[in-house]
GROMACS .gro file of C-alpha atoms in nm:
model
  307
    1UNK     CA    1   0.809   0.629   0.072
    2UNK     CA    2   1.039   0.890  -0.090
    3UNK     CA    3   1.167   0.617  -0.347
    4UNK     CA    4   0.802   0.530  -0.435
    5UNK     CA    5   0.765   0.892  -0.549
    6UNK     CA    6   1.075   0.892  -0.727
    7UNK     CA    7   1.021   0.569  -0.925
    8UNK     CA    8   0.689   0.712  -1.030
    9UNK     CA    9   0.836   1.035  -1.157
   10UNK     CA   10   1.083   0.843  -1.352
   11UNK     CA   11   0.829   0.580  -1.483
   12UNK     CA   12   0.564   0.853  -1.556
   13UNK     CA   13   0.805   1.046  -1.810
   14UNK     CA   14   0.911   0.721  -1.989
   15UNK     CA   15   0.531   0.645  -2.019
   16UNK     CA   16   0.464   0.992  -2.184
   17UNK     CA   17   0.718   0.974  -2.432
   18UNK     CA   18   0.601   0.636  -2.555
   19UNK     CA   19   0.239   0.693  -2.549
   20UNK     CA   20   0.146   1.042  -2.632
   21UNK     CA   21   0.093   0.984  -3.008
   22UNK     CA   22  -0.160   0.728  -2.927
   23UNK     CA   23  -0.343   0.977  -2.692
   24UNK     CA   24  -0.373   1.233  -2.935
   25UNK     CA   25  -0.531   1.000  -3.202
   26UNK     CA   26  -0.771   0.872  -2.921
   27UNK     CA   27  -0.877   1.218  -2.818
   28UNK     CA   28  -0.932   1.328  -3.180
   29UNK     CA   29  -1.142   0.992  -3.245
   30UNK     CA   30  -1.331   1.033  -2.956
   31UNK     CA   31  -1.440   1.406  -3.013
   32UNK     CA   32  -1.482   1.437  -3.379
   33UNK     CA   33  -1.794   1.542  -3.533
   34UNK     CA   34  -2.013   1.219  -3.617
   35UNK     CA   35  -2.183   1.410  -3.916
   36UNK     CA   36  -1.877   1.530  -4.069
   37UNK     CA   37  -1.596   1.273  -3.925
   38UNK     CA   38  -1.243   1.367  -4.029
   39UNK     CA   39  -1.103   1.016  -3.960
   40UNK     CA   40  -1.243   0.671  -4.057
   41UNK     CA   41  -1.043   0.496  -3.790
   42UNK     CA   42  -0.718   0.476  -3.591
   43UNK     CA   43  -0.473   0.395  -3.893
   44UNK     CA   44  -0.638   0.708  -4.092
   45UNK     CA   45  -0.629   0.921  -3.813
   46UNK     CA   46  -0.247   0.854  -3.775
   47UNK     CA   47  -0.196   0.895  -4.130
   48UNK     CA   48  -0.379   1.214  -4.168
   49UNK     CA   49  -0.236   1.369  -3.875
   50UNK     CA   50   0.139   1.295  -4.012
   51UNK     CA   51   0.059   1.420  -4.355
   52UNK     CA   52  -0.149   1.722  -4.260
   53UNK     CA   53   0.034   1.840  -3.953
   54UNK     CA   54   0.395   1.658  -3.964
   55UNK     CA   55   0.499   1.415  -3.689
   56UNK     CA   56   0.512   1.724  -3.446
   57UNK     CA   57   0.106   1.701  -3.468
   58UNK     CA   58   0.110   1.355  -3.277
   59UNK     CA   59   0.288   1.546  -2.957
   60UNK     CA   60   0.056   1.812  -2.948
   61UNK     CA   61  -0.023   1.907  -2.596
   62UNK     CA   62   0.258   1.697  -2.459
   63UNK     CA   63   0.377   1.978  -2.226
   64UNK     CA   64   0.066   1.903  -2.011
   65UNK     CA   65   0.091   1.538  -1.949
   66UNK     CA   66   0.474   1.548  -1.932
   67UNK     CA   67   0.471   1.825  -1.654
   68UNK     CA   68   0.153   1.661  -1.493
   69UNK     CA   69   0.216   1.269  -1.519
   70UNK     CA   70   0.556   1.277  -1.366
   71UNK     CA   71   0.403   1.426  -1.058
   72UNK     CA   72   0.080   1.204  -1.077
   73UNK     CA   73   0.278   0.884  -1.104
   74UNK     CA   74   0.499   0.999  -0.821
   75UNK     CA   75   0.140   1.057  -0.631
   76UNK     CA   76   0.002   0.710  -0.746
   77UNK     CA   77   0.303   0.509  -0.662
   78UNK     CA   78   0.370   0.689  -0.347
   79UNK     CA   79   0.023   0.690  -0.210
   80UNK     CA   80  -0.034   0.318  -0.338
   81UNK     CA   81   0.278   0.217  -0.145
   82UNK     CA   82   0.186   0.401   0.159
   83UNK     CA   83  -0.172   0.261   0.179
   84UNK     CA   84  -0.051  -0.085   0.140
   85UNK     CA   85   0.158  -0.027   0.429
   86UNK     CA   86  -0.139   0.089   0.626
   87UNK     CA   87  -0.381  -0.185   0.513
   88UNK     CA   88  -0.088  -0.425   0.628
   89UNK     CA   89  -0.204  -0.759   0.451
   90UNK     CA   90  -0.103  -0.801   0.074
   91UNK     CA   91  -0.454  -0.924  -0.038
   92UNK     CA   92  -0.649  -0.876  -0.379
   93UNK     CA   93  -0.868  -0.656  -0.212
   94UNK     CA   94  -0.621  -0.438  -0.037
   95UNK     CA   95  -0.444  -0.426  -0.372
   96UNK     CA   96  -0.763  -0.279  -0.542
   97UNK     CA   97  -0.828  -0.054  -0.239
   98UNK     CA   98  -0.505   0.100  -0.227
   99UNK     CA   99  -0.494   0.151  -0.625
  100UNK     CA  100  -0.854   0.328  -0.579
  101UNK     CA  101  -0.720   0.560  -0.318
  102UNK     CA  102  -0.407   0.662  -0.508
  103UNK     CA  103  -0.645   0.718  -0.821
  104UNK     CA  104  -0.874   0.946  -0.623
  105UNK     CA  105  -0.604   1.160  -0.480
  106UNK     CA  106  -0.428   1.210  -0.830
  107UNK     CA  107  -0.739   1.358  -0.985
  108UNK     CA  108  -0.658   1.700  -0.846
  109UNK     CA  109  -0.363   1.724  -1.087
  110UNK     CA  110  -0.510   1.476  -1.337
  111UNK     CA  111  -0.812   1.680  -1.433
  112UNK     CA  112  -0.678   2.006  -1.521
  113UNK     CA  113  -0.386   1.855  -1.696
  114UNK     CA  114  -0.612   1.645  -1.913
  115UNK     CA  115  -0.822   1.966  -1.965
  116UNK     CA  116  -0.534   2.150  -2.107
  117UNK     CA  117  -0.404   1.847  -2.297
  118UNK     CA  118  -0.720   1.770  -2.476
  119UNK     CA  119  -0.760   2.133  -2.568
  120UNK     CA  120  -0.412   2.141  -2.718
  121UNK     CA  121  -0.438   1.832  -2.898
  122UNK     CA  122  -0.772   1.979  -3.067
  123UNK     CA  123  -0.614   2.311  -3.162
  124UNK     CA  124  -0.510   2.326  -3.533
  125UNK     CA  125  -0.642   1.999  -3.610
  126UNK     CA  126  -0.577   1.934  -3.994
  127UNK     CA  127  -0.333   2.208  -4.029
  128UNK     CA  128   0.044   2.180  -4.055
  129UNK     CA  129   0.077   2.546  -3.913
  130UNK     CA  130  -0.194   2.662  -3.709
  131UNK     CA  131  -0.294   3.009  -3.879
  132UNK     CA  132  -0.431   3.117  -3.542
  133UNK     CA  133  -0.343   2.960  -3.187
  134UNK     CA  134  -0.565   3.031  -2.908
  135UNK     CA  135  -0.333   2.858  -2.666
  136UNK     CA  136   0.058   2.926  -2.677
  137UNK     CA  137   0.108   2.609  -2.468
  138UNK     CA  138  -0.062   2.411  -2.187
  139UNK     CA  139   0.000   2.641  -1.893
  140UNK     CA  140  -0.135   2.946  -2.127
  141UNK     CA  141  -0.439   2.725  -2.222
  142UNK     CA  142  -0.498   2.656  -1.816
  143UNK     CA  143  -0.467   3.047  -1.724
  144UNK     CA  144  -0.703   3.155  -2.028
  145UNK     CA  145  -0.969   2.905  -1.906
  146UNK     CA  146  -0.924   3.004  -1.539
  147UNK     CA  147  -0.966   3.381  -1.645
  148UNK     CA  148  -1.270   3.303  -1.840
  149UNK     CA  149  -1.434   3.029  -1.642
  150UNK     CA  150  -1.265   3.038  -1.293
  151UNK     CA  151  -1.190   2.717  -1.075
  152UNK     CA  152  -1.519   2.549  -1.241
  153UNK     CA  153  -1.354   2.587  -1.560
  154UNK     CA  154  -1.027   2.436  -1.477
  155UNK     CA  155  -1.198   2.159  -1.334
  156UNK     CA  156  -1.427   2.076  -1.581
  157UNK     CA  157  -1.498   1.693  -1.620
  158UNK     CA  158  -1.372   1.641  -1.255
  159UNK     CA  159  -1.662   1.427  -1.164
  160UNK     CA  160  -1.605   1.190  -1.477
  161UNK     CA  161  -1.242   1.210  -1.366
  162UNK     CA  162  -1.297   1.067  -1.030
  163UNK     CA  163  -1.520   0.813  -1.208
  164UNK     CA  164  -1.283   0.669  -1.397
  165UNK     CA  165  -0.984   0.702  -1.199
  166UNK     CA  166  -1.091   0.558  -0.866
  167UNK     CA  167  -1.180   0.207  -1.043
  168UNK     CA  168  -0.950   0.227  -1.298
  169UNK     CA  169  -0.648   0.240  -1.075
  170UNK     CA  170  -0.785  -0.018  -0.836
  171UNK     CA  171  -0.806  -0.260  -1.105
  172UNK     CA  172  -0.465  -0.148  -1.243
  173UNK     CA  173  -0.277  -0.251  -0.947
  174UNK     CA  174  -0.515  -0.560  -0.892
  175UNK     CA  175  -0.412  -0.683  -1.231
  176UNK     CA  176  -0.040  -0.591  -1.186
  177UNK     CA  177  -0.036  -0.783  -0.887
  178UNK     CA  178  -0.193  -1.087  -0.999
  179UNK     CA  179   0.025  -1.102  -1.331
  180UNK     CA  180   0.352  -1.056  -1.149
  181UNK     CA  181   0.247  -1.338  -0.918
  182UNK     CA  182   0.138  -1.570  -1.194
  183UNK     CA  183   0.418  -1.511  -1.403
  184UNK     CA  184   0.670  -1.549  -1.102
  185UNK     CA  185   0.900  -1.217  -1.154
  186UNK     CA  186   1.178  -1.303  -0.938
  187UNK     CA  187   1.527  -1.071  -0.978
  188UNK     CA  188   1.726  -1.396  -1.053
  189UNK     CA  189   1.480  -1.493  -1.332
  190UNK     CA  190   1.649  -1.445  -1.663
  191UNK     CA  191   1.315  -1.310  -1.834
  192UNK     CA  192   1.242  -1.098  -1.558
  193UNK     CA  193   1.216  -0.782  -1.753
  194UNK     CA  194   1.023  -0.933  -2.041
  195UNK     CA  195   0.758  -1.058  -1.780
  196UNK     CA  196   0.732  -0.724  -1.608
  197UNK     CA  197   0.665  -0.547  -1.947
  198UNK     CA  198   0.423  -0.809  -2.016
  199UNK     CA  199   0.252  -0.758  -1.684
  200UNK     CA  200   0.265  -0.400  -1.699
  201UNK     CA  201   0.112  -0.361  -2.035
  202UNK     CA  202  -0.175  -0.620  -1.946
  203UNK     CA  203  -0.240  -0.432  -1.649
  204UNK     CA  204  -0.282  -0.105  -1.856
  205UNK     CA  205  -0.535  -0.255  -2.105
  206UNK     CA  206  -0.735  -0.431  -1.813
  207UNK     CA  207  -0.771  -0.091  -1.647
  208UNK     CA  208  -0.862   0.122  -1.988
  209UNK     CA  209  -1.126  -0.171  -2.057
  210UNK     CA  210  -1.279  -0.159  -1.706
  211UNK     CA  211  -1.342   0.241  -1.734
  212UNK     CA  212  -1.342   0.343  -2.122
  213UNK     CA  213  -1.707   0.450  -2.176
  214UNK     CA  214  -1.647   0.700  -1.883
  215UNK     CA  215  -1.327   0.821  -2.073
  216UNK     CA  216  -1.511   0.906  -2.366
  217UNK     CA  217  -1.781   1.121  -2.185
  218UNK     CA  218  -1.481   1.283  -1.996
  219UNK     CA  219  -1.311   1.398  -2.306
  220UNK     CA  220  -1.644   1.524  -2.496
  221UNK     CA  221  -1.717   1.731  -2.166
  222UNK     CA  222  -1.334   1.870  -2.169
  223UNK     CA  223  -1.357   1.939  -2.559
  224UNK     CA  224  -1.696   2.112  -2.506
  225UNK     CA  225  -1.688   2.458  -2.555
  226UNK     CA  226  -1.374   2.504  -2.820
  227UNK     CA  227  -1.491   2.732  -3.061
  228UNK     CA  228  -1.712   2.909  -2.802
  229UNK     CA  229  -2.020   2.658  -2.849
  230UNK     CA  230  -2.142   2.450  -2.570
  231UNK     CA  231  -2.302   2.141  -2.666
  232UNK     CA  232  -2.374   1.969  -2.346
  233UNK     CA  233  -2.518   2.084  -2.003
  234UNK     CA  234  -2.369   1.802  -1.797
  235UNK     CA  235  -2.281   1.425  -1.770
  236UNK     CA  236  -2.630   1.316  -1.833
  237UNK     CA  237  -2.698   1.541  -2.126
  238UNK     CA  238  -2.377   1.438  -2.268
  239UNK     CA  239  -2.453   1.050  -2.224
  240UNK     CA  240  -2.816   1.104  -2.368
  241UNK     CA  241  -2.696   1.286  -2.698
  242UNK     CA  242  -2.409   1.071  -2.764
  243UNK     CA  243  -2.611   0.757  -2.720
  244UNK     CA  244  -2.915   0.922  -2.959
  245UNK     CA  245  -2.690   1.048  -3.223
  246UNK     CA  246  -2.413   0.765  -3.246
  247UNK     CA  247  -2.580   0.460  -3.069
  248UNK     CA  248  -2.374   0.237  -2.829
  249UNK     CA  249  -2.070   0.245  -3.014
  250UNK     CA  250  -1.986   0.568  -2.911
  251UNK     CA  251  -1.856   0.420  -2.614
  252UNK     CA  252  -1.593   0.248  -2.789
  253UNK     CA  253  -1.454   0.544  -3.009
  254UNK     CA  254  -1.079   0.532  -3.007
  255UNK     CA  255  -1.053   0.230  -2.835
  256UNK     CA  256  -0.812   0.077  -3.060
  257UNK     CA  257  -0.573   0.364  -3.025
  258UNK     CA  258  -0.602   0.364  -2.631
  259UNK     CA  259  -0.527  -0.023  -2.597
  260UNK     CA  260  -0.239   0.015  -2.886
  261UNK     CA  261  -0.084   0.306  -2.637
  262UNK     CA  262  -0.198   0.136  -2.309
  263UNK     CA  263   0.047  -0.162  -2.347
  264UNK     CA  264   0.357   0.004  -2.429
  265UNK     CA  265   0.304   0.298  -2.200
  266UNK     CA  266   0.200   0.056  -1.902
  267UNK     CA  267   0.498  -0.188  -1.986
  268UNK     CA  268   0.732   0.088  -1.992
  269UNK     CA  269   0.596   0.264  -1.655
  270UNK     CA  270   0.545  -0.039  -1.450
  271UNK     CA  271   0.923  -0.202  -1.557
  272UNK     CA  272   1.083   0.124  -1.516
  273UNK     CA  273   0.940   0.160  -1.174
  274UNK     CA  274   1.016  -0.174  -1.079
  275UNK     CA  275   1.382  -0.190  -1.198
  276UNK     CA  276   1.427   0.137  -1.027
  277UNK     CA  277   1.317   0.033  -0.682
  278UNK     CA  278   1.523  -0.301  -0.728
  279UNK     CA  279   1.837  -0.120  -0.812
  280UNK     CA  280   1.782   0.125  -0.518
  281UNK     CA  281   1.696  -0.152  -0.286
  282UNK     CA  282   1.956  -0.409  -0.419
  283UNK     CA  283   1.952  -0.673  -0.145
  284UNK     CA  284   1.613  -0.665  -0.031
  285UNK     CA  285   1.314  -0.847  -0.220
  286UNK     CA  286   1.178  -0.683  -0.512
  287UNK     CA  287   0.860  -0.479  -0.462
  288UNK     CA  288   0.630  -0.228  -0.622
  289UNK     CA  289   0.553  -0.074  -0.272
  290UNK     CA  290   0.793   0.016  -0.022
  291UNK     CA  291   0.920  -0.249   0.186
  292UNK     CA  292   1.010  -0.069   0.499
  293UNK     CA  293   0.720  -0.215   0.691
  294UNK     CA  294   0.631  -0.524   0.524
  295UNK     CA  295   0.737  -0.620   0.184
  296UNK     CA  296   0.528  -0.704  -0.108
  297UNK     CA  297   0.752  -0.933  -0.330
  298UNK     CA  298   0.665  -0.971  -0.691
  299UNK     CA  299   0.639  -1.336  -0.646
  300UNK     CA  300   0.546  -1.455  -0.281
  301UNK     CA  301   0.598  -1.805  -0.181
  302UNK     CA  302   0.217  -1.890  -0.222
  303UNK     CA  303   0.009  -1.785  -0.549
  304UNK     CA  304  -0.253  -1.510  -0.578
  305UNK     CA  305  -0.579  -0.881  -1.084
  306UNK     CA  306  -0.541  -0.217  -1.452
  307UNK     CA  307  -0.520   0.288  -1.733
   0.00000   0.00000   0.00000
């Protein structure tokens, strides 16, 4: 189990470095004002951030996910591995249930972390050097929110985070299990690393597509109140206002940058986790989950489906 946690930490850090610029673009597109949009699309958003805020603009708010996602991935892979051992049999349903349980537990860290990340990403929009910074860093952001709004403030968006993470991580591990079985990722395969990267990337895409509309609402709720004005009274009000003003397409806003981010991030994360576990368990069958009780090989003797 300790190896699952360690592998998750390393994989999480690698994923953040690769994917954070895409996440910044996703958040900017999701929460921009529809009446006065700053960005025409994913490419224009990238261009504008680099031109107006330099490359560092793409990495705004990275402190929060870099601290949080290493722990989150440690929890996710640790809990998922432990849940699979408890469930006993390696079936698609058990993969989904183990992933869903891991997604649920990590929300405790994920929700405040994403709140700080979102607020930091929106700070100084369109400015190369922010004239007036409300938050010095991610920790300062959470402290200020806590002082002003208490525990409820730093857990803003918790319900939508749960609604996204529980099914999202279920699909994530189900897709990973199915892809690795289908591709036949065996340690002696010369193309094993490429197959792991592909399986991880596709798992991330499947996970995000399955829960993306919920993520749009979560981002809007967590960004609400920036500038001192609260626009939404809750989840239902946010959905109703968003649909009324922008139509159903609002639930796909920022999806392109999310999927562009999902593939490399999850390819890097899953491949790093798997290779680390293979290295640490040299001589045993390769497995995403701990093999102390009953190994779950990347390709079993028989055949076998995401964030």
